[in-house]
Each structure stands twice: as structure tokens, then as C-alpha cells.
């Protein structure tokens, strides 16, 4: 199944993201998590691709393949390009095809001074163009988008103009960066629609469960923390169980508002935590 089929349904999509175990952990360590997440029956599960690491070490393809084969759930393989040459990408596409993967989230990747950048691909749109050129319609291609603008963009408006290049190149579905204030998402979505970006846009939701983790994410992607969330972080920052429950409630409220406002889909950054994903899914199922 391709992601494009998902948006022909008469309800918003509800999808998950997981990350592979660390290089030093065996791949098997994720299967307990997947067993639980699969029971929640998301529309797809996407699997991240380590920044700068080698494809051979990345467990993305194997996990994405198992999500389809073992659990019967559509999967999406993330694939970043700045650390790969065209030859690397040819090999990866072949491997993804051989594993029955039909959906790719095509990304630039974050710049990391520890890894040498290759010169074949500069932007995600270059990768998308290349996949289209060498693989035609074998893959459905998704792209990333940024409700508050990408950290390196001149402005939100400029970032959305660049997003249009990505869509023109062949991305037919977008997944947003995490955000905690829905007004950013609505403003971004309006601006994107105004310049003719008409593909489905899923809203990326990350439940807050750990103060330092959120501080790191915010530092990395620049998401704003609204006052209400800041109060939660101050109040429960040193009480992990309370913070987790408050974070779940915050995410559910965010999702409810997004669904009320006609969002195309919710993409839950599960952080490989089935308990949190389970609580949120239970609430979301009542809303869909
Ligand atoms: P691009 O779309 O290439 O954009 C990067 C910057 O360049 C932006 O500032 C943009 O405005 C600008 N730009 C884009 N196109 C052009 C153009 N044609 N000309 C000039 N400027 C341009 N990273 C990983 O390493 N692995 C993952 O698995 C992963 N998963 C992610 C999932 C989601 C949903 C999101 C939102 C991000 C993910 N990332 C992942 C992070 C991502 O790699 C970084 O955010 C990265 O900095 C940008 O990637 P991009 O594909 O959006 O880049």
C-alpha cells in the first residue's frame, strides 16, 4: 500500500514514528516496542534514519520491512541525503525495493561536523528529483515541513517557497516538525495552501515526557514553548510520572484542536514509548 491511498479515506490519518535501536544495541531490542505499537493499529509507522551514519549500520530498512511483513502495517523508511553519494542512494533504493518498501520520507539530514558531507545532494528536493528520475513511481515520496520555519531558513515565507520546490519535485505528502502551539501550524498551513501546496500535511505531535529531552528537542529544532506548557514543565519537571501524565494530556488537547480544525493527519513521535502512544491512541480513536 502507498501513503497516497491513506488520504483517500474519509477520516484524518493517524500515524507513528519510531527510531531504530542505537548502533551498540541489537535490532531485536525494538521488537517488544513494535509488538505493543502494532496493537494500536496506526495507519503507518515510519522509521528514522540515523544522521551521518552508514547505511550498512542503519537498521531502518530491516525494521521498516518487518513492520510490513510481521505486523501487516504500512511502513515509511526515512532517508537522508547529504551524507550519501548518488551511488549510495542507488544501492539504498535497490535494497528498499528488495525489502518491499514503497514509501520514503526523503530528507536532507541535519548537518553534523563529525561527518563529511557529500556533494551530490544539497537539499531534500534534490533527493526527491533523483528518486523520481531513477525509480519513477516505484516509491511514494513524503517530505518534511516546519510550522515555525526551518532553523536555517531566512523566514517562514522563504521556507514555504522552498517547500514548494520539494512538492514540485515529487513529494505528495508532508509531515511536520513537532510544535506545541497549534496557531503556528494553522498559520503555516494557510500560507502553504495560499501558494499552491495542496498535498496532505500531517501534524507532528511529540508528547512531553521528560524535561531535558524536550529542552534538547527545542534547542535542536527551535519549537516555541507556550506559557501553558512551560507551567507544566516547571511544575512537574522533577516528577517524571506526573510530567508524563501532564504531557499526555497536553498532547491529547493539541490533537483534539487539530482534528476540530480539519487537519489531514496526526503523526505521533512515539519516542518508542508504547505506554504514551497507547494512552494517546485511546483518546484519539474516540475523536476520529
Ligand atoms: P530541506 O527541505 O532540504 O531544507 C533544508 C533547508 O534548506 C531549509 O532551510 C530550506 O528552507 C532550505 N531549502 C530547501 N530546499 C531548497 C532549495 N531548493 N534551494 C535553497 N534552499 C532550500 N533527520 C535525520 O537525519 N533522520 C531522520 O530520520 C529524520 N526524520 C525527520 C522527520 C521529520 C518529520 C522531520 C520534520 C525532520 C526529520 N529529520 C531527520 C530532520 C531533518 O533532516 C532536518 O530538519 C534537516 O535540517 C532538514 O531536512 P529537510 O529534508 O527538511 O531539508
Coordinates of C-alpha atoms and ligand atoms in Angstrom, one line a residue:
X1 CA 0.0 0.0 0.0
X2 CA 1.1 3.5 -0.8
X3 CA 0.6 6.5 1.5
X4 CA -1.4 8.2 -1.2
X5 CA -4.2 5.6 -0.6
X6 CA -4.4 6.6 3.0
X7 CA -5.6 10.1 2.3
X8 CA -8.5 8.7 0.2
X9 CA -10.1 7.6 3.5
X10 CA -12.8 9.8 4.9
X11 CA -11.0 10.4 8.2
X12 CA -7.7 12.0 9.1
X13 CA -4.7 9.7 9.2
X14 CA -3.2 8.7 12.5
X15 CA 0.5 7.5 12.2
X16 CA 3.5 6.7 14.3
X17 CA 7.2 7.3 14.2
X18 CA 9.9 5.1 15.8
X19 CA 13.7 5.2 15.8
X20 CA 16.0 2.2 15.5
X21 CA 18.0 0.9 18.5
X22 CA 21.4 2.5 18.9
X23 CA 24.3 1.1 17.0
X24 CA 25.5 -0.8 20.0
X25 CA 22.1 -2.4 20.7
X26 CA 20.8 -5.4 18.8
X27 CA 18.0 -4.9 16.4
X28 CA 15.8 -7.3 18.4
X29 CA 15.6 -4.8 21.2
X30 CA 12.9 -2.9 19.2
X31 CA 10.5 -5.8 18.7
X32 CA 9.0 -5.6 22.2
X33 CA 8.1 -1.9 21.4
X34 CA 6.8 -2.8 17.9
X35 CA 4.6 -5.6 19.3
X36 CA 2.9 -3.1 21.5
X37 CA 2.7 -0.2 19.0
X38 CA 1.3 -2.6 16.3
X39 CA -1.7 -3.4 18.6
X40 CA -2.6 0.2 18.4
X41 CA -3.1 -0.2 14.6
X42 CA -1.7 3.1 13.3
X43 CA -2.1 3.9 9.6
X44 CA 1.6 3.6 9.1
X45 CA 4.8 3.5 11.2
X46 CA 7.8 5.5 9.9
X47 CA 11.3 4.6 10.9
X48 CA 14.0 7.2 11.2
X49 CA 17.4 7.1 9.6
X50 CA 20.5 8.0 11.7
X51 CA 22.2 11.3 10.8
X52 CA 25.6 10.7 9.3
X53 CA 25.8 7.0 10.0
X54 CA 26.4 4.5 7.2
X55 CA 23.5 2.8 5.6
X56 CA 25.1 -0.6 6.4
X57 CA 24.8 0.2 10.1
X58 CA 21.3 1.7 9.8
X59 CA 18.6 -0.7 10.8
X60 CA 15.9 1.4 9.1
X61 CA 15.2 -0.8 6.1
X62 CA 15.1 -4.1 8.1
X63 CA 12.7 -2.6 10.7
X64 CA 10.5 -0.9 8.1
X65 CA 10.3 -4.2 6.2
X66 CA 9.4 -6.2 9.4
X67 CA 6.7 -3.6 10.2
X68 CA 5.0 -4.6 7.0
X69 CA 5.8 -8.4 7.0
X70 CA 5.4 -9.2 10.7
X71 CA 2.7 -6.8 11.7
X72 CA 0.9 -6.1 8.4
X73 CA 1.2 -2.3 8.9
X74 CA 2.3 0.1 6.2
X75 CA 5.8 1.5 6.8
X76 CA 7.8 4.5 5.7
X77 CA 11.6 4.5 5.6
X78 CA 13.2 7.8 6.3
X79 CA 16.2 8.5 4.1
X80 CA 18.5 11.5 4.3
X81 CA 20.9 12.5 1.5
X82 CA 23.7 14.9 2.5
X83 CA 26.0 12.1 3.6
X84 CA 25.3 9.9 0.6
X85 CA 26.5 10.0 -3.0
X86 CA 24.3 9.0 -5.9
X87 CA 25.9 5.6 -5.9
X88 CA 25.0 5.2 -2.2
X89 CA 21.4 6.2 -2.9
X90 CA 21.2 3.8 -5.9
X91 CA 22.2 1.0 -3.6
X92 CA 19.8 2.0 -0.9
X93 CA 16.9 2.3 -3.3
X94 CA 17.6 -1.1 -4.6
X95 CA 17.7 -2.5 -1.1
X96 CA 14.5 -0.8 -0.1
X97 CA 12.8 -2.2 -3.2
X98 CA 14.1 -5.7 -2.5
X99 CA 12.6 -5.4 1.0
X100 CA 9.2 -4.3 -0.4
X101 CA 9.4 -0.8 1.0
X102 CA 7.1 1.5 -1.1
X103 CA 7.2 4.7 0.9
X104 CA 10.1 7.0 1.6
X105 CA 10.4 10.2 3.7
X106 CA 13.1 12.0 1.8
X107 CA 15.2 14.3 3.9
X108 CA 18.3 16.5 3.7
X109 CA 19.5 15.4 7.1
X110 CA 21.0 17.6 9.9
X111 CA 24.5 18.9 9.4
X112 CA 26.9 17.4 11.8
X113 CA 30.6 18.4 11.8
X114 CA 31.6 14.9 12.7
X115 CA 30.6 13.5 9.3
X116 CA 31.8 14.5 5.8
X117 CA 29.1 15.9 3.6
X118 CA 28.8 14.5 0.1
X119 CA 28.2 16.9 -2.8
X120 CA 25.6 15.0 -5.0
X121 CA 22.6 16.2 -3.0
X122 CA 22.2 19.6 -1.3
X123 CA 18.6 19.7 -0.4
X124 CA 15.8 17.1 0.1
X125 CA 14.3 18.3 -3.2
X126 CA 17.5 17.1 -5.0
X127 CA 17.0 13.7 -3.5
X128 CA 13.3 13.6 -4.4
X129 CA 14.1 14.6 -8.0
X130 CA 16.7 11.9 -8.2
X131 CA 14.5 9.2 -6.8
X132 CA 11.8 10.2 -9.4
X133 CA 14.4 10.1 -12.1
X134 CA 15.8 6.6 -11.3
X135 CA 12.8 4.9 -9.8
X136 CA 9.8 6.6 -11.5
X137 CA 6.7 5.8 -9.5
X138 CA 8.1 2.8 -7.6
X139 CA 8.1 4.9 -4.4
X140 CA 5.7 7.2 -2.8
X141 CA 7.7 10.2 -1.5
X142 CA 6.9 12.3 1.5
X143 CA 8.8 15.3 2.7
X144 CA 9.3 17.2 6.0
X145 CA 7.9 20.7 6.7
X146 CA 8.3 23.2 9.5
X147 CA 5.3 25.1 11.1
X148 CA 7.7 27.6 12.7
X149 CA 10.1 27.6 9.7
X150 CA 13.3 25.6 9.4
X151 CA 16.1 26.7 11.7
X152 CA 18.3 27.7 8.7
X153 CA 15.6 29.4 6.6
X154 CA 15.7 33.1 6.1
X155 CA 12.0 33.3 7.1
X156 CA 8.9 31.2 7.3
X157 CA 7.7 32.6 4.0
X158 CA 11.0 31.7 2.3
X159 CA 11.0 28.2 3.8
X160 CA 7.5 27.6 2.4
X161 CA 8.7 28.8 -1.0
X162 CA 11.4 26.2 -0.8
X163 CA 8.8 23.6 0.4
X164 CA 7.0 24.2 -2.9
X165 CA 10.2 23.2 -4.7
X166 CA 10.1 19.9 -2.7
X167 CA 6.5 19.3 -3.7
X168 CA 7.1 20.1 -7.3
X169 CA 10.0 17.7 -7.3
X170 CA 7.5 14.9 -6.3
X171 CA 6.7 14.9 -2.6
X172 CA 3.0 14.1 -2.4
X173 CA 2.6 14.2 1.4
X174 CA 4.3 16.2 4.1
X175 CA 5.0 15.5 7.8
X176 CA 5.5 18.5 10.1
X177 CA 8.2 19.1 12.6
X178 CA 7.0 18.9 16.2
X179 CA 5.3 22.0 17.6
X180 CA 3.5 22.8 20.8
X181 CA 1.4 25.7 19.8
X182 CA -1.2 24.9 17.2
X183 CA -1.5 28.5 16.0
X184 CA 1.9 28.1 14.3
X185 CA 0.6 25.1 12.4
X186 CA -2.6 26.8 11.3
X187 CA -0.7 29.9 10.0
X188 CA 1.9 27.7 8.3
X189 CA -0.8 25.6 6.7
X190 CA -2.7 28.7 5.4
X191 CA 0.4 30.1 3.9
X192 CA 1.3 26.8 2.3
X193 CA -2.2 26.4 0.8
X194 CA -2.1 30.1 -0.4
X195 CA 1.0 29.4 -2.6
X196 CA -0.5 26.2 -4.0
X197 CA 0.9 23.5 -1.8
X198 CA -2.1 21.2 -1.8
X199 CA -0.7 17.8 -0.7
X200 CA -1.8 16.3 2.6
X201 CA 0.0 17.8 5.6
X202 CA 0.3 15.7 8.8
X203 CA 0.9 17.5 12.0
X204 CA 3.8 16.1 14.0
X205 CA 3.0 15.8 17.7
X206 CA 5.6 15.0 20.4
X207 CA 4.2 14.2 23.8
X208 CA 6.3 15.8 26.5
X209 CA 7.6 13.1 28.9
X210 CA 11.0 14.3 30.0
X211 CA 12.1 17.8 30.7
X212 CA 15.7 17.5 29.4
X213 CA 14.6 15.7 26.3
X214 CA 12.2 18.5 25.4
X215 CA 14.8 21.1 26.1
X216 CA 17.2 19.3 23.7
X217 CA 14.5 19.0 21.0
X218 CA 13.6 22.6 21.3
X219 CA 17.3 23.6 21.1
X220 CA 17.6 21.4 18.0
X221 CA 14.5 22.4 16.1
X222 CA 13.6 25.8 17.6
X223 CA 10.0 24.9 18.6
X224 CA 8.3 27.6 20.8
X225 CA 7.1 26.6 24.3
X226 CA 3.8 28.2 25.1
X227 CA 3.1 29.5 28.6
X228 CA 0.8 26.6 29.5
X229 CA 3.4 24.0 28.6
X230 CA 6.1 26.0 30.4
X231 CA 4.0 25.9 33.6
X232 CA 3.7 22.2 33.2
X233 CA 7.5 21.8 32.8
X234 CA 8.2 24.0 35.9
X235 CA 5.6 22.2 38.0
X236 CA 6.4 18.6 37.1
X237 CA 10.0 18.9 35.8
X238 CA 11.3 16.8 38.8
X239 CA 8.3 14.4 39.0
X240 CA 8.7 12.2 35.9
X241 CA 5.4 10.3 36.4
X242 CA 3.4 13.5 36.8
X243 CA 5.1 15.1 33.9
X244 CA 4.4 12.1 31.7
X245 CA 0.7 12.2 32.5
X246 CA 0.5 16.0 32.1
X247 CA 2.4 15.7 28.8
X248 CA -0.1 13.1 27.5
X249 CA -3.0 15.3 28.4
X250 CA -1.3 18.3 26.7
X251 CA -0.8 16.2 23.5
X252 CA -4.4 15.0 23.5
X253 CA -5.7 18.5 23.8
X254 CA -3.4 19.6 21.0
X255 CA -4.7 16.8 18.8
X256 CA -8.3 17.4 19.6
X257 CA -8.0 21.0 18.5
X258 CA -6.2 20.0 15.3
X259 CA -8.9 17.4 14.4
X260 CA -11.6 20.0 15.1
X261 CA -9.8 22.3 12.7
X262 CA -9.7 19.7 9.9
X263 CA -6.1 18.5 10.0
X264 CA -5.2 15.9 7.3
X265 CA -3.4 13.7 9.8
X266 CA -1.6 13.3 13.1
X267 CA 1.9 11.9 13.1
X268 CA 2.8 10.9 16.6
X269 CA 6.5 10.9 17.6
X270 CA 6.2 7.9 19.9
X271 CA 9.8 8.1 21.1
X272 CA 9.4 4.2 21.2
X273 CA 7.2 4.5 24.2
X274 CA 4.1 2.3 23.8
X275 CA 2.5 3.4 27.1
X276 CA 2.3 7.0 26.0
X277 CA 1.3 6.1 22.4
X278 CA -1.4 3.8 23.9
X279 CA -2.9 6.5 26.1
X280 CA -3.0 9.0 23.2
X281 CA -4.4 6.4 20.7
X282 CA -7.2 5.5 23.1
X283 CA -8.2 9.2 23.3
X284 CA -7.7 9.8 19.5
X285 CA -9.8 6.8 18.5
X286 CA -12.8 8.4 20.3
X287 CA -12.3 11.6 18.2
X288 CA -11.8 10.0 14.8
Ligands
LIG1 P1 15.4 20.7 3.1 O1 14.0 20.5 2.6 O2 16.5 20.4 2.1 O3 15.5 22.1 3.8 C1 16.7 22.5 4.5 C2 16.9 24.0 4.4 O4 17.2 24.4 3.1 C3 15.7 24.8 4.8 O5 16.2 25.9 5.5 C4 15.1 25.2 3.5 O6 14.4 26.4 3.5 C5 16.2 25.2 2.5 N1 16.0 24.7 1.2 C6 15.2 23.6 0.9 N2 15.2 23.4 -0.5 C7 16.0 24.4 -1.0 C8 16.3 24.8 -2.3 N3 15.9 24.0 -3.4 N4 17.1 25.9 -2.5 C9 17.5 26.6 -1.5 N5 17.2 26.4 -0.2 C10 16.4 25.3 0.0 N6 16.9 13.8 10.1 C11 17.6 12.6 10.0 O7 18.8 12.6 9.9 N7 16.9 11.4 10.0 C12 15.6 11.3 10.1 O8 15.1 10.2 10.1 C13 14.8 12.5 10.2 N8 13.5 12.4 10.2 C14 12.7 13.6 10.2 C15 11.3 13.5 10.2 C16 10.6 14.7 10.2 C17 9.1 14.6 10.1 C18 11.2 16.0 10.2 C19 10.4 17.2 10.3 C20 12.6 16.0 10.3 C21 13.4 14.9 10.3 N9 14.8 14.9 10.3 C22 15.5 13.7 10.2 C23 15.5 16.2 10.4 C24 15.9 16.8 9.1 O9 16.9 16.0 8.4 C25 16.4 18.2 9.4 O10 15.3 19.0 9.9 C26 17.1 18.9 8.3 O11 17.8 20.0 8.9 C27 16.3 19.4 7.1 O12 15.8 18.4 6.4 P2 14.8 18.7 5.2 O13 14.6 17.4 4.5 O14 13.6 19.4 5.7 O15 15.7 19.7 4.3

